[in-house]
PDB file of N, CA and C in Angstrom:
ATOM      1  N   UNK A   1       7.827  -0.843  53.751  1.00  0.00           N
ATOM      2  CA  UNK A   1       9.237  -0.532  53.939  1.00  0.00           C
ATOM      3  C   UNK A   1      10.087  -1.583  53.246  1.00  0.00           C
ATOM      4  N   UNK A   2      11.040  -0.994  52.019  1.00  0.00           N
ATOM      5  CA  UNK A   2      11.483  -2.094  50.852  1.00  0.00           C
ATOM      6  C   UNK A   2      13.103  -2.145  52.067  1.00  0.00           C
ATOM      7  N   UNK A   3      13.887  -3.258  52.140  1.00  0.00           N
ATOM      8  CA  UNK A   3      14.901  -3.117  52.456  1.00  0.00           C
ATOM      9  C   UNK A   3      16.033  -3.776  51.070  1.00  0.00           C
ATOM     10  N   UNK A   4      16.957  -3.020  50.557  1.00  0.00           N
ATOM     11  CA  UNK A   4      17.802  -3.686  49.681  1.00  0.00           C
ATOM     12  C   UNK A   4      19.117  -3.684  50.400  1.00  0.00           C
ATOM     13  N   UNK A   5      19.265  -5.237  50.082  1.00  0.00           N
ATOM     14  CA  UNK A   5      20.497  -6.171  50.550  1.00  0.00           C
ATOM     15  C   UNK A   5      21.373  -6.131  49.578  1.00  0.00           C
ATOM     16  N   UNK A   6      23.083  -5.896  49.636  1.00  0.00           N
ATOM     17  CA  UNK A   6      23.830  -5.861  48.531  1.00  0.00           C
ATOM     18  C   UNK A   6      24.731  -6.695  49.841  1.00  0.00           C
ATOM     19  N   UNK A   7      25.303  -7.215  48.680  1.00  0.00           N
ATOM     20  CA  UNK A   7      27.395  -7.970  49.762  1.00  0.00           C
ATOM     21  C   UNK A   7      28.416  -7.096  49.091  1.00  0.00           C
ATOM     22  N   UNK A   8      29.299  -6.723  50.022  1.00  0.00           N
ATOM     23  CA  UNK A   8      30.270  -6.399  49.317  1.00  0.00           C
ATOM     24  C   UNK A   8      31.567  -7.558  48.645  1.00  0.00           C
ATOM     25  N   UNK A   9      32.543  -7.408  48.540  1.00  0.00           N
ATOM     26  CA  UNK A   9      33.694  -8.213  47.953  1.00  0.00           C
ATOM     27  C   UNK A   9      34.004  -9.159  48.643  1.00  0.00           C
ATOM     28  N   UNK A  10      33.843  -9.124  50.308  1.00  0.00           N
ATOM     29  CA  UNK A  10      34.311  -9.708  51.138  1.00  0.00           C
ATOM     30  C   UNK A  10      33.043 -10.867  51.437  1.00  0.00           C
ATOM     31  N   UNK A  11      31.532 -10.404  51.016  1.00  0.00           N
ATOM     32  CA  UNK A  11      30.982 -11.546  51.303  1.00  0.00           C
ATOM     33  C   UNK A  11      30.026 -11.130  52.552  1.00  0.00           C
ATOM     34  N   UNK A  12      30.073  -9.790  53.217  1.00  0.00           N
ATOM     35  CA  UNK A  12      29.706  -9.238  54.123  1.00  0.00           C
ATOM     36  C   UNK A  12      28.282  -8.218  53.647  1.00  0.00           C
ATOM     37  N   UNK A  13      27.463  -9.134  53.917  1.00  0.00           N
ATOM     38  CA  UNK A  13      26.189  -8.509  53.860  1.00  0.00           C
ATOM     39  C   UNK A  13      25.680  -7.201  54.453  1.00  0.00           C
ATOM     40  N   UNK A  14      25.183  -6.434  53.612  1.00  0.00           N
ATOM     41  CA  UNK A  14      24.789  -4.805  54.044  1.00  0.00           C
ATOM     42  C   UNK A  14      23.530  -4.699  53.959  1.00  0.00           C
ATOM     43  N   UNK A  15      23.155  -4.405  55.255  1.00  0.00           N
ATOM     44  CA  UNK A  15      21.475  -3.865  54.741  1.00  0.00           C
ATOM     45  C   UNK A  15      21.584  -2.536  54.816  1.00  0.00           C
ATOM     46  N   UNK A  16      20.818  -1.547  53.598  1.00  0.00           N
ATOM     47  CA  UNK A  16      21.080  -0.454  53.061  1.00  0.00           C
ATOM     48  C   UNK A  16      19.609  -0.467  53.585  1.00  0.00           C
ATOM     49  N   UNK A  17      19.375   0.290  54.963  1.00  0.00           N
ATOM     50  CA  UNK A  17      18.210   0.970  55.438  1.00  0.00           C
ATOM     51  C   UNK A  17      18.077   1.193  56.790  1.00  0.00           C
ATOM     52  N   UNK A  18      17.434   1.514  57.622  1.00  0.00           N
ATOM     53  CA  UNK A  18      17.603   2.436  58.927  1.00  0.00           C
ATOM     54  C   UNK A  18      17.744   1.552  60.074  1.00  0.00           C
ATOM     55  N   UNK A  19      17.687  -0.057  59.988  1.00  0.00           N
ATOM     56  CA  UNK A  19      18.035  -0.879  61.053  1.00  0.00           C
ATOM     57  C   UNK A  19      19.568  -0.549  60.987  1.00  0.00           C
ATOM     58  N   UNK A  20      20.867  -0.538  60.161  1.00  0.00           N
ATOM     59  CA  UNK A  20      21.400  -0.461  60.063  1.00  0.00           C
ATOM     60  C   UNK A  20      22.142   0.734  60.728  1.00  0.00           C
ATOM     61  N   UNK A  21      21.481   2.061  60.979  1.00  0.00           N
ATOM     62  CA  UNK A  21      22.209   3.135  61.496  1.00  0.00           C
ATOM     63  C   UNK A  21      21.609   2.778  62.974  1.00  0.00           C
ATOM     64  N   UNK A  22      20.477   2.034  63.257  1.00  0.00           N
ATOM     65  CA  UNK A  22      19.951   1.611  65.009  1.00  0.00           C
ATOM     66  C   UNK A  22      21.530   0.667  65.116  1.00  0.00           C
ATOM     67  N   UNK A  23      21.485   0.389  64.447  1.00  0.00           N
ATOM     68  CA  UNK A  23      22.893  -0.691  64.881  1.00  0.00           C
ATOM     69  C   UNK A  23      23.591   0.122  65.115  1.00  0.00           C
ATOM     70  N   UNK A  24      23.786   0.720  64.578  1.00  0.00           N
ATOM     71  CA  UNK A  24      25.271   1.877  64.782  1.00  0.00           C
ATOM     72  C   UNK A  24      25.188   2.517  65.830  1.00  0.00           C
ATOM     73  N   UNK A  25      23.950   3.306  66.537  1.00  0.00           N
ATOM     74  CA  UNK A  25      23.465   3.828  67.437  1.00  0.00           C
ATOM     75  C   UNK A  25      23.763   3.054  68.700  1.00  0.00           C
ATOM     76  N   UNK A  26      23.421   1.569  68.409  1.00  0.00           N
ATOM     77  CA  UNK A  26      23.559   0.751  69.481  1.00  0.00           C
ATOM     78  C   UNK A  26      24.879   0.298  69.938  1.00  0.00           C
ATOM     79  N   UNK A  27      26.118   0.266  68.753  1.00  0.00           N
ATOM     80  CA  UNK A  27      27.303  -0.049  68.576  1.00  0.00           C
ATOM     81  C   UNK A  27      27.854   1.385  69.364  1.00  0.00           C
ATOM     82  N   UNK A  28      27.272   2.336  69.254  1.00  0.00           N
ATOM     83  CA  UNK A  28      27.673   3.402  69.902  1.00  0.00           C
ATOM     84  C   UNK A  28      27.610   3.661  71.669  1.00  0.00           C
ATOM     85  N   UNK A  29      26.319   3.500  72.080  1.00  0.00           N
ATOM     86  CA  UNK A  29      25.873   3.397  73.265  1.00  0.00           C
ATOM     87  C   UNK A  29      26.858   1.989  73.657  1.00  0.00           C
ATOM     88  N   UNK A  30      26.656   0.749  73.283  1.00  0.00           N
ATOM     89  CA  UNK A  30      27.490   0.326  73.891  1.00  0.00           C
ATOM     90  C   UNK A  30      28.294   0.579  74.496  1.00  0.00           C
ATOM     91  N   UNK A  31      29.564   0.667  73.601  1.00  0.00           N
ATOM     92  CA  UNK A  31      30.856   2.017  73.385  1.00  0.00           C
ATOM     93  C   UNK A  31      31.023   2.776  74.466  1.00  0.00           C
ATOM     94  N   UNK A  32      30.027   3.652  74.746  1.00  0.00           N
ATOM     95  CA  UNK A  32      29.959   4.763  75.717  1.00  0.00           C
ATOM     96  C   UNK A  32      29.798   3.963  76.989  1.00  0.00           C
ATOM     97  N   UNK A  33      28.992   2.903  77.160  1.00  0.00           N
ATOM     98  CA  UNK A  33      29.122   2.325  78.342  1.00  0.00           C
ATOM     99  C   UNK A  33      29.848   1.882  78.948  1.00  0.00           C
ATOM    100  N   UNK A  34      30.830   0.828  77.957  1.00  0.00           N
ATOM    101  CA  UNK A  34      31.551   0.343  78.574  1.00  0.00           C
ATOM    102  C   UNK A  34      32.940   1.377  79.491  1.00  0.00           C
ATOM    103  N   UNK A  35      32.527   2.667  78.598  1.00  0.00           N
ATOM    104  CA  UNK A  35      33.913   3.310  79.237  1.00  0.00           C
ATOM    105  C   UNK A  35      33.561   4.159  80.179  1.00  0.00           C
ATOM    106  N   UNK A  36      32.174   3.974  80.382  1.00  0.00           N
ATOM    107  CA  UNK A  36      31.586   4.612  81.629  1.00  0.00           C
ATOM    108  C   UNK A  36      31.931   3.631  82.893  1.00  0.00           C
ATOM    109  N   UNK A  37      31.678   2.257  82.405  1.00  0.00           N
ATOM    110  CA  UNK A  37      31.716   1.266  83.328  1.00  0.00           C
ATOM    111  C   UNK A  37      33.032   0.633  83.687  1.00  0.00           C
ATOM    112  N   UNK A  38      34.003   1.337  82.475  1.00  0.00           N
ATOM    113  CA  UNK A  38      35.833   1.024  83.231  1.00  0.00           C
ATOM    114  C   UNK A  38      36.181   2.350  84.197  1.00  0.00           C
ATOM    115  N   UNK A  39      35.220   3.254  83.810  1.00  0.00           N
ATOM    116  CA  UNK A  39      36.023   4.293  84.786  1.00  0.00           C
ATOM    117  C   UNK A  39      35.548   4.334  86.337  1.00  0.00           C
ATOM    118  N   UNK A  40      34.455   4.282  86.069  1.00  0.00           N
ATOM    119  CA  UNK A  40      33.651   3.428  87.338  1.00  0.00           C
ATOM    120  C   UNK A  40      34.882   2.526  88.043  1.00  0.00           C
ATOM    121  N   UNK A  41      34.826   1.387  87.304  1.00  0.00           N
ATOM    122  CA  UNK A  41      35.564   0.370  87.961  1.00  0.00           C
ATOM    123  C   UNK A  41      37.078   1.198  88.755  1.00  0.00           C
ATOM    124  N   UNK A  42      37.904   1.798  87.624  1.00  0.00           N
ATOM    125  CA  UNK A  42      38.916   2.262  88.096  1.00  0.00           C
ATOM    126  C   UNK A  42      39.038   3.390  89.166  1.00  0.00           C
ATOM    127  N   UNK A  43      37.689   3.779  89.700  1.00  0.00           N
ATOM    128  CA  UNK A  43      36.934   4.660  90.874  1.00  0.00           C
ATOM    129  C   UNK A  43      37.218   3.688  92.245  1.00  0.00           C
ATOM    130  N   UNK A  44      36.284   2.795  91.748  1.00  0.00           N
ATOM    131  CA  UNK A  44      36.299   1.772  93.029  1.00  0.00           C
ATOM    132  C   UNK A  44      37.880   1.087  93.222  1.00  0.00           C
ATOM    133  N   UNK A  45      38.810   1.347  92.370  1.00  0.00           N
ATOM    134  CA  UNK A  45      39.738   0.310  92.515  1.00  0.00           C
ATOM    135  C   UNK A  45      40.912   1.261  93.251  1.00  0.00           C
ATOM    136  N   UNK A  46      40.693   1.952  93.307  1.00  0.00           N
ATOM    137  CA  UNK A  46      41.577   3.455  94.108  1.00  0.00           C
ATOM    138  C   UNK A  46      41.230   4.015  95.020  1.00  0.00           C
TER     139      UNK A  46
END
């Protein structure tokens, strides 16, 4: 499994291969949690 690394302009390193969309996946789930876990909160707070 080859992974190619490019930067863009800014200096911000890209890995161009499928860890990259798990990140995203994970950046996602996060995401979803946390607004699972404010509404939650705003459950208990009422």
């Amino acid at each position: 499994m080859s992974t190619s690394i490019t930067q863009d302009s800014d200096g911000v390193t890209i890995y161009e291969d499928e860890p990259s969309m798990l990140l995203l996946l994970l950046l996602t789930i996060t995401t979803n949690f946390q607004n699972v876990a404010s509404s939650m909160t705003m459950k208990h707070t009422t």
